[in-house]
Coordinates of C-alpha atoms and ligand atoms in Angstrom, one line a residue:
X1 CA 74.4 -10.9 -46.5
X2 CA 70.8 -11.2 -45.3
X3 CA 69.5 -8.2 -43.4
X4 CA 69.7 -8.5 -39.6
X5 CA 67.8 -6.8 -36.8
X6 CA 67.7 -7.1 -33.1
X7 CA 67.8 -5.6 -29.6
X8 CA 70.9 -5.0 -27.3
X9 CA 70.3 -3.9 -23.7
X10 CA 72.9 -1.7 -22.0
X11 CA 73.2 -2.3 -18.3
X12 CA 75.5 -1.1 -15.5
X13 CA 76.0 1.0 -12.4
X14 CA 75.1 4.7 -12.6
X15 CA 77.7 7.0 -14.3
X16 CA 79.7 4.3 -16.0
X17 CA 79.0 5.8 -19.5
X18 CA 76.0 3.7 -20.8
X19 CA 74.3 6.7 -22.4
X20 CA 77.6 8.0 -23.8
X21 CA 78.2 4.6 -25.4
X22 CA 74.7 4.5 -26.9
X23 CA 75.2 7.9 -28.4
X24 CA 78.6 6.9 -29.8
X25 CA 77.3 3.7 -31.2
X26 CA 74.3 5.3 -32.8
X27 CA 76.2 8.4 -33.9
X28 CA 73.4 10.7 -32.6
X29 CA 72.6 12.2 -29.3
X30 CA 69.8 9.9 -28.2
X31 CA 70.3 10.0 -24.5
X32 CA 71.4 12.8 -22.2
X33 CA 74.6 12.4 -20.2
X34 CA 76.1 14.1 -17.2
X35 CA 78.9 13.7 -14.6
X36 CA 76.2 13.2 -12.0
X37 CA 74.9 9.7 -11.2
X38 CA 71.3 8.7 -12.1
X39 CA 71.1 10.9 -15.2
X40 CA 69.0 8.4 -17.2
X41 CA 65.5 7.8 -15.7
X42 CA 63.7 6.0 -18.6
X43 CA 64.3 3.2 -20.9
X44 CA 65.4 4.8 -24.2
X45 CA 65.9 3.1 -27.5
X46 CA 68.9 4.3 -29.7
X47 CA 68.6 2.9 -33.2
X48 CA 71.6 2.2 -35.4
X49 CA 70.7 1.7 -39.0
X50 CA 73.0 0.6 -41.8
X51 CA 72.1 -1.0 -45.1
X52 CA 72.8 -4.5 -43.6
X53 CA 71.3 -4.3 -40.2
X54 CA 69.4 -2.4 -37.5
X55 CA 70.5 -2.6 -33.9
X56 CA 68.1 -1.2 -31.3
X57 CA 70.2 -0.3 -28.2
X58 CA 68.2 -0.2 -25.0
X59 CA 69.7 2.5 -22.7
X60 CA 68.7 2.0 -19.1
X61 CA 68.8 3.8 -15.8
X62 CA 71.9 2.8 -13.8
X63 CA 71.3 0.0 -11.3
X64 CA 70.5 1.7 -7.9
X65 CA 68.5 1.1 -4.8
X66 CA 66.5 4.3 -4.2
X67 CA 63.5 3.9 -1.9
X68 CA 60.8 5.9 -3.7
X69 CA 58.4 5.3 -6.5
X70 CA 60.7 7.0 -9.1
X71 CA 63.4 4.6 -8.0
X72 CA 61.1 1.6 -8.3
X73 CA 60.1 2.9 -11.8
X74 CA 63.8 3.2 -12.8
X75 CA 64.6 -0.3 -11.5
X76 CA 61.7 -1.8 -13.4
X77 CA 62.8 0.0 -16.5
X78 CA 66.2 -1.5 -16.2
X79 CA 65.1 -5.0 -15.2
X80 CA 62.5 -5.2 -18.0
X81 CA 65.0 -4.0 -20.6
X82 CA 66.8 -7.4 -20.8
X83 CA 63.7 -9.5 -21.6
X84 CA 63.8 -10.9 -25.1
X85 CA 67.0 -9.0 -26.2
X86 CA 69.6 -10.6 -28.5
X87 CA 72.5 -9.5 -26.3
X88 CA 73.2 -7.8 -23.0
X89 CA 76.1 -5.4 -22.7
X90 CA 77.3 -4.8 -19.1
X91 CA 79.3 -1.6 -18.8
X92 CA 82.0 -0.9 -16.2
X93 CA 83.9 2.2 -15.5
X94 CA 87.6 1.2 -15.8
X95 CA 88.6 3.4 -12.9
X96 CA 85.8 2.3 -10.6
X97 CA 85.3 -1.4 -10.8
X98 CA 84.1 -2.9 -7.6
X99 CA 81.6 -5.0 -5.6
X100 CA 78.5 -3.2 -7.1
X101 CA 79.7 -4.2 -10.6
X102 CA 80.3 -7.8 -9.6
X103 CA 76.8 -8.0 -8.2
X104 CA 75.3 -6.7 -11.4
X105 CA 77.4 -9.1 -13.5
X106 CA 76.4 -12.1 -11.4
X107 CA 72.8 -11.3 -11.7
X108 CA 73.0 -12.1 -15.4
X109 CA 74.7 -15.5 -15.0
X110 CA 71.6 -17.5 -15.6
X111 CA 70.2 -15.3 -18.3
X112 CA 70.3 -17.2 -21.6
X113 CA 71.5 -14.7 -24.0
X114 CA 75.0 -13.5 -25.1
X115 CA 76.6 -11.3 -22.5
X116 CA 79.3 -8.8 -23.4
X117 CA 81.4 -7.0 -20.8
X118 CA 82.5 -3.5 -21.7
X119 CA 85.2 -1.7 -19.7
X120 CA 84.6 1.9 -20.6
X121 CA 86.6 5.1 -19.9
X122 CA 89.7 3.2 -20.9
X123 CA 91.7 6.3 -21.9
X124 CA 91.9 7.1 -18.2
X125 CA 93.9 4.0 -17.2
X126 CA 96.6 1.6 -18.4
X127 CA 97.2 -2.1 -18.8
X128 CA 99.2 -2.5 -15.6
X129 CA 96.5 -1.0 -13.5
X130 CA 93.8 -3.0 -15.3
X131 CA 95.6 -6.3 -15.1
X132 CA 94.4 -7.5 -11.6
X133 CA 90.9 -6.5 -12.4
X134 CA 90.9 -8.2 -15.8
X135 CA 92.0 -11.5 -14.3
X136 CA 89.2 -11.2 -11.7
X137 CA 86.6 -10.5 -14.5
X138 CA 88.0 -13.4 -16.5
X139 CA 86.7 -15.7 -13.8
X140 CA 83.2 -15.0 -15.1
X141 CA 83.1 -17.8 -17.6
X142 CA 79.5 -17.1 -18.5
X143 CA 80.6 -13.8 -20.1
X144 CA 80.9 -14.3 -23.9
X145 CA 83.1 -11.4 -24.9
X146 CA 85.2 -8.7 -23.2
X147 CA 86.1 -5.4 -24.8
X148 CA 87.6 -2.1 -23.6
X149 CA 86.2 1.2 -24.9
X150 CA 86.2 4.9 -24.6
X151 CA 83.0 6.6 -25.5
X152 CA 84.8 9.9 -25.1
X153 CA 87.7 9.1 -27.5
X154 CA 85.6 6.7 -29.7
X155 CA 88.0 3.8 -29.0
X156 CA 86.7 0.4 -30.0
X157 CA 83.2 1.6 -30.7
X158 CA 83.1 0.2 -34.2
X159 CA 84.7 -3.0 -32.9
X160 CA 81.9 -3.3 -30.2
X161 CA 79.3 -2.7 -32.9
X162 CA 80.8 -5.5 -35.1
X163 CA 80.8 -7.8 -32.2
X164 CA 77.2 -7.2 -31.5
X165 CA 76.1 -7.6 -35.1
X166 CA 77.2 -11.2 -34.9
X167 CA 74.5 -11.9 -32.3
X168 CA 71.6 -10.3 -34.3
X169 CA 69.2 -12.7 -35.9
X170 CA 68.2 -12.3 -39.6
X171 CA 64.9 -10.4 -39.9
X172 CA 63.1 -7.2 -40.9
X173 CA 63.8 -3.9 -39.1
X174 CA 61.7 -3.2 -36.0
X175 CA 61.7 0.6 -36.6
X176 CA 61.7 2.8 -39.7
X177 CA 65.3 2.9 -40.9
X178 CA 65.4 6.7 -40.9
X179 CA 64.7 6.9 -37.1
X180 CA 67.3 6.9 -34.4
X181 CA 65.1 6.8 -31.3
X182 CA 61.6 5.6 -30.2
X183 CA 61.2 8.8 -28.2
X184 CA 59.2 11.9 -29.3
X185 CA 60.6 15.4 -29.8
X186 CA 58.5 16.4 -26.8
X187 CA 60.3 13.8 -24.6
X188 CA 63.7 14.8 -26.0
X189 CA 63.0 18.5 -25.1
X190 CA 62.3 17.6 -21.5
X191 CA 65.5 15.6 -21.4
X192 CA 67.6 18.4 -22.9
X193 CA 66.2 20.9 -20.3
X194 CA 67.1 18.4 -17.6
X195 CA 70.6 17.9 -19.0
X196 CA 71.3 21.6 -18.8
X197 CA 69.9 21.7 -15.2
X198 CA 72.2 18.8 -14.4
X199 CA 75.1 20.7 -15.9
X200 CA 74.6 24.1 -14.3
X201 CA 73.1 23.3 -10.9
X202 CA 75.2 22.1 -8.1
X203 CA 75.1 19.0 -5.9
X204 CA 71.9 17.3 -5.2
X205 CA 69.5 20.0 -6.6
X206 CA 69.0 18.4 -10.1
X207 CA 68.3 15.0 -8.6
X208 CA 65.1 16.5 -7.1
X209 CA 64.0 17.9 -10.4
X210 CA 61.5 16.7 -12.9
X211 CA 60.7 18.5 -16.2
X212 CA 57.0 19.0 -17.0
X213 CA 56.3 20.1 -20.5
X214 CA 53.1 22.1 -20.1
X215 CA 52.8 23.5 -23.6
X216 CA 54.2 21.9 -26.8
X217 CA 52.8 23.6 -29.9
X218 CA 54.4 22.5 -33.2
X219 CA 51.6 23.8 -35.4
X220 CA 53.4 27.1 -36.2
X221 CA 56.8 27.8 -37.8
X222 CA 58.2 28.5 -34.3
X223 CA 57.8 25.7 -31.9
X224 CA 56.4 27.0 -28.6
X225 CA 57.4 25.1 -25.5
X226 CA 56.5 26.0 -21.8
X227 CA 58.2 23.8 -19.2
X228 CA 58.1 23.6 -15.5
X229 CA 61.2 22.7 -13.6
X230 CA 59.5 20.9 -10.7
X231 CA 61.6 20.6 -7.5
X232 CA 60.7 18.6 -4.4
X233 CA 62.4 21.1 -2.1
X234 CA 61.0 24.7 -1.6
X235 CA 64.5 25.9 -0.6
X236 CA 65.9 25.0 -4.0
X237 CA 63.4 27.2 -5.9
X238 CA 65.4 30.4 -5.6
X239 CA 68.6 28.7 -6.4
X240 CA 67.1 27.3 -9.6
X241 CA 65.8 30.7 -10.6
X242 CA 69.1 32.4 -9.6
X243 CA 69.8 36.0 -8.9
X244 CA 67.7 38.1 -11.3
X245 CA 66.6 34.9 -13.0
X246 CA 70.1 34.3 -14.2
X247 CA 70.3 30.5 -13.7
X248 CA 66.9 29.8 -15.3
X249 CA 68.0 32.0 -18.3
X250 CA 71.2 30.1 -18.6
X251 CA 69.4 26.7 -18.6
X252 CA 66.8 28.1 -21.0
X253 CA 69.1 29.5 -23.6
X254 CA 71.4 26.5 -23.6
X255 CA 68.4 24.1 -23.9
X256 CA 66.8 26.3 -26.6
X257 CA 69.9 26.3 -28.8
X258 CA 70.1 22.5 -28.6
X259 CA 66.4 22.0 -29.2
X260 CA 66.5 24.4 -32.3
X261 CA 69.4 22.3 -33.6
X262 CA 67.5 19.1 -33.1
X263 CA 64.1 20.4 -34.5
X264 CA 65.7 22.3 -37.3
X265 CA 63.5 25.3 -36.6
X266 CA 63.1 28.3 -34.3
X267 CA 61.9 27.5 -30.7
X268 CA 60.3 29.8 -28.1
X269 CA 61.1 28.2 -24.8
X270 CA 59.8 29.5 -21.5
X271 CA 60.8 27.9 -18.2
X272 CA 59.1 28.2 -14.8
X273 CA 59.9 26.7 -11.4
X274 CA 57.3 24.8 -9.4
X275 CA 57.6 23.2 -6.0
X276 CA 56.0 19.8 -5.6
X277 CA 57.1 18.1 -2.5
X278 CA 57.4 14.3 -2.7
X279 CA 56.7 14.1 -6.5
X280 CA 59.0 11.1 -6.6
X281 CA 56.4 9.2 -4.5
X282 CA 53.3 10.5 -6.2
X283 CA 52.0 8.1 -8.9
X284 CA 49.9 10.8 -10.7
X285 CA 52.8 13.3 -10.8
X286 CA 55.2 10.6 -12.0
X287 CA 53.0 9.7 -14.9
X288 CA 52.6 13.4 -15.8
X289 CA 56.4 13.9 -15.8
X290 CA 57.0 11.0 -18.2
X291 CA 57.3 8.0 -15.9
X292 CA 54.3 6.2 -17.2
X293 CA 53.8 2.5 -16.2
X294 CA 52.6 1.8 -19.7
X295 CA 56.2 2.3 -21.0
X296 CA 57.6 -0.5 -18.8
Ligands
GTP301 N1 86.7 9.9 -19.4 C1 85.6 9.3 -19.9 N2 84.5 9.8 -19.4 C2 83.4 9.2 -20.0 C3 83.4 8.2 -21.0 N3 82.1 7.8 -21.3 C4 81.3 8.6 -20.5 N4 82.1 9.4 -19.7 C5 81.6 10.4 -18.8 O1 81.0 9.7 -17.7 C6 79.9 10.5 -17.1 C7 78.7 9.6 -17.1 O2 78.3 9.3 -18.4 P1 76.8 8.8 -18.8 O3 76.8 8.4 -20.2 O4 75.8 9.9 -18.4 O5 76.7 7.6 -17.8 P2 75.5 6.6 -17.6 O6 76.1 5.2 -17.3 O7 74.5 6.7 -18.7 O8 74.9 7.2 -16.2 P3 73.4 7.0 -15.6 O9 72.4 7.4 -16.7 O10 73.4 8.0 -14.5 O11 73.2 5.6 -15.2 C8 79.8 11.7 -18.0 O12 80.4 12.8 -17.4 C9 80.5 11.3 -19.3 O13 81.0 12.4 -20.0 C10 84.7 7.8 -21.4 O14 84.9 6.9 -22.3 N5 85.8 8.4 -20.8
MG302 MG1 72.5 7.3 -18.7

């Protein structure tokens, strides 16, 4: 078989499991995940390499309508992700299929590339409950394939991958075959810190957070990282620090363990909290925090 290589964009509402699917497909933690919507903020490539093919999965921010510059950036990252890809995967949450999903699906009707509909979180439901939804989805004749998955329980992940390989053109790999993402260790560190903040902080607090890596020194045996948790709300500062710095410590030690595992070396991680009102609407701040227009 001739070697194949290509791109597959992963699209869908927030929280349907796009990043979880990319991680399952690639077999590495490429993208952070959380039970809170709008976890992914950038376009992130997850690269699956085998001796026969390379699939570059393009993870995207969930389709949303936030009225600020960060929201615009995320929308552009998602919209731009489908240009020139070999297949588009539209992901739905089996328990929450509705109007928003139909709108997203219909948006891709005229796009000339194979479209695969993935109904994820399938372990949470059963065929009787799914039946009316499936017959509605079946009306979308422009969808090339349907598949149900569970990123959690790894149901149909290999089947989905096989399905996608069919759509890849023959060609050379786009990335070195020992890499599983296009993102730097520095970027991944920021994301890991943000994931722990999403995990430990309640309600809307993590949504107002950006992670700014102010020091990233890989020149010694121990990697030294200083990071600012930048909040847009002064009242959240103390909550993020926690009583006697407890919350910040919890986020820090959990992030450090994961970064050490990823980097395969010791890490010295120091976290600080900074207040910057309206950073989500500040072009310079956005660029500093990893939302650079050059990546779109
Ligand atoms: N039960 C169940 N939960 C899942 C499955 N896949 C993902 N999840 C959970 O759904 C939540 C959202 O997952 P993400 O992968 O972050 O979703 P996303 O679509 O990337 O979300 P955004 O980045 O916010 O657009 C997390 O709590 C996941 O653990 C699944 O197959 N079954
Ligand atoms: Mg995501």
